[in-house]
């Protein structure tokens, strides 16, 4: 498909387990963002990748959270030793960027539930 | 840090009337602003944007106004329709395309 793809769409995990969330951005998009939306909350910034630059990790809530972007394309968000407060919808977005301001396109999100 | 703020969590408007959604930002490095619309169980979708060199951008029923000196922008929807009922997010980008969102405003348009 032509859009941003996220997998899995839903994930239920036990407290203390590690989870990996995947994002396939739109081909050719150099910018990739991760956000999370907790129940009734807004879009909380997590991390931003732009081309080959060092990512902006300033939004990651703790050292249990990490993200990679391999080959400038697919990204994985890893949450180690999950806690119940990690339950949220995790949204990925990508944009063409390349020095121009442009809109970002979002995936459908991954709904994470930690039980 | 709340660099982008939407202080109204909800707004209710009668069909046919104007909806005005507000957004404030604190970082003067932001130079491009966007509005996204989000339905339940879907990702946000882009609605309209404005560059900091402009003070108004119009697209059909949607108009975004930017007041740089006040660090304020607003989205006007005229006339409002029931299908416009959704959560609206304001977003701001700096010149590195680093994007931050507001907390969102839930718009309900009543028939």
Short mmCIF file of C-alpha atoms in Angstrom, two decimals, chain B residues 5-95:
data_model
loop_
_atom_site.label_atom_id
_atom_site.label_comp_id
_atom_site.label_asym_id
_atom_site.label_seq_id
_atom_site.Cartn_x
_atom_site.Cartn_y
_atom_site.Cartn_z
CA UNK B 5 -1.29 24.31 23.54
CA UNK B 6 -4.95 23.80 22.81
CA UNK B 7 -6.70 25.07 25.89
CA UNK B 8 -10.22 23.98 24.96
CA UNK B 9 -10.61 20.22 25.30
CA UNK B 10 -14.04 20.32 23.68
CA UNK B 11 -16.33 22.49 21.57
CA UNK B 12 -19.97 22.01 20.64
CA UNK B 13 -21.49 23.87 17.69
CA UNK B 14 -24.82 23.80 15.88
CA UNK B 15 -24.84 22.59 12.28
CA UNK B 16 -24.44 25.49 9.86
CA UNK B 17 -22.68 27.72 12.37
CA UNK B 18 -18.98 28.59 12.54
CA UNK B 19 -16.56 26.43 14.53
CA UNK B 20 -13.45 28.19 15.82
CA UNK B 21 -10.63 26.08 17.20
CA UNK B 22 -7.71 27.80 18.87
CA UNK B 23 -4.06 26.97 19.34
CA UNK B 24 -1.14 28.76 21.01
CA UNK B 25 2.55 28.02 20.77
CA UNK B 26 5.57 29.12 22.76
CA UNK B 27 8.56 28.29 20.57
CA UNK B 28 9.42 31.12 18.16
CA UNK B 29 11.42 28.65 16.06
CA UNK B 30 8.20 27.12 14.73
CA UNK B 31 7.63 28.31 11.18
CA UNK B 32 4.99 25.99 9.77
CA UNK B 33 1.69 25.05 11.29
CA UNK B 34 -0.83 22.34 10.52
CA UNK B 35 -4.22 21.11 11.61
CA UNK B 36 -5.04 17.42 11.73
CA UNK B 37 -8.39 15.74 12.21
CA UNK B 38 -8.77 12.43 14.01
CA UNK B 39 -11.65 10.00 14.12
CA UNK B 40 -11.74 7.20 16.74
CA UNK B 41 -9.57 4.18 15.94
CA UNK B 42 -7.91 5.98 13.02
CA UNK B 43 -4.65 7.85 12.64
CA UNK B 44 -4.80 11.66 12.34
CA UNK B 45 -5.30 12.98 8.82
CA UNK B 46 -3.93 16.25 7.51
CA UNK B 47 -6.48 19.02 7.04
CA UNK B 48 -4.82 22.36 6.31
CA UNK B 49 -1.51 24.14 6.89
CA UNK B 50 0.00 27.60 6.95
CA UNK B 51 3.50 28.95 6.61
CA UNK B 52 4.73 31.60 9.00
CA UNK B 53 5.08 34.03 6.10
CA UNK B 54 1.31 34.10 5.71
CA UNK B 55 -1.48 35.11 8.02
CA UNK B 56 -4.32 33.25 6.36
CA UNK B 57 -4.87 30.14 4.28
CA UNK B 58 -8.24 29.03 3.01
CA UNK B 59 -9.38 25.69 1.62
CA UNK B 60 -13.09 25.35 1.06
CA UNK B 61 -14.93 25.49 4.37
CA UNK B 62 -11.64 25.55 6.30
CA UNK B 63 -9.56 28.64 7.00
CA UNK B 64 -6.49 28.86 9.19
CA UNK B 65 -5.40 32.19 10.63
CA UNK B 66 -1.96 32.86 12.05
CA UNK B 67 -1.01 35.72 14.38
CA UNK B 68 2.75 35.46 14.74
CA UNK B 69 3.13 38.28 17.21
CA UNK B 70 0.65 36.59 19.54
CA UNK B 71 1.94 33.09 18.72
CA UNK B 72 -1.62 32.09 18.05
CA UNK B 73 -3.44 30.29 15.31
CA UNK B 74 -7.01 29.32 14.77
CA UNK B 75 -9.03 27.05 12.52
CA UNK B 76 -12.41 28.23 11.28
CA UNK B 77 -14.92 25.82 9.82
CA UNK B 78 -17.84 27.47 8.01
CA UNK B 79 -20.46 26.14 7.77
CA UNK B 80 -19.97 23.34 10.28
CA UNK B 81 -21.39 19.93 9.37
CA UNK B 82 -22.08 16.88 11.56
CA UNK B 83 -19.36 14.98 9.67
CA UNK B 84 -16.85 17.50 11.00
CA UNK B 85 -17.28 16.01 14.48
CA UNK B 86 -13.83 14.71 15.41
CA UNK B 87 -10.78 15.59 17.48
CA UNK B 88 -8.72 18.38 15.93
CA UNK B 89 -5.01 18.63 16.63
CA UNK B 90 -2.84 21.65 16.04
CA UNK B 91 0.80 20.94 15.08
CA UNK B 92 3.88 23.10 14.66
CA UNK B 93 7.16 22.45 12.90
CA UNK B 94 10.54 24.12 13.19
CA UNK B 95 12.89 24.49 10.22
#
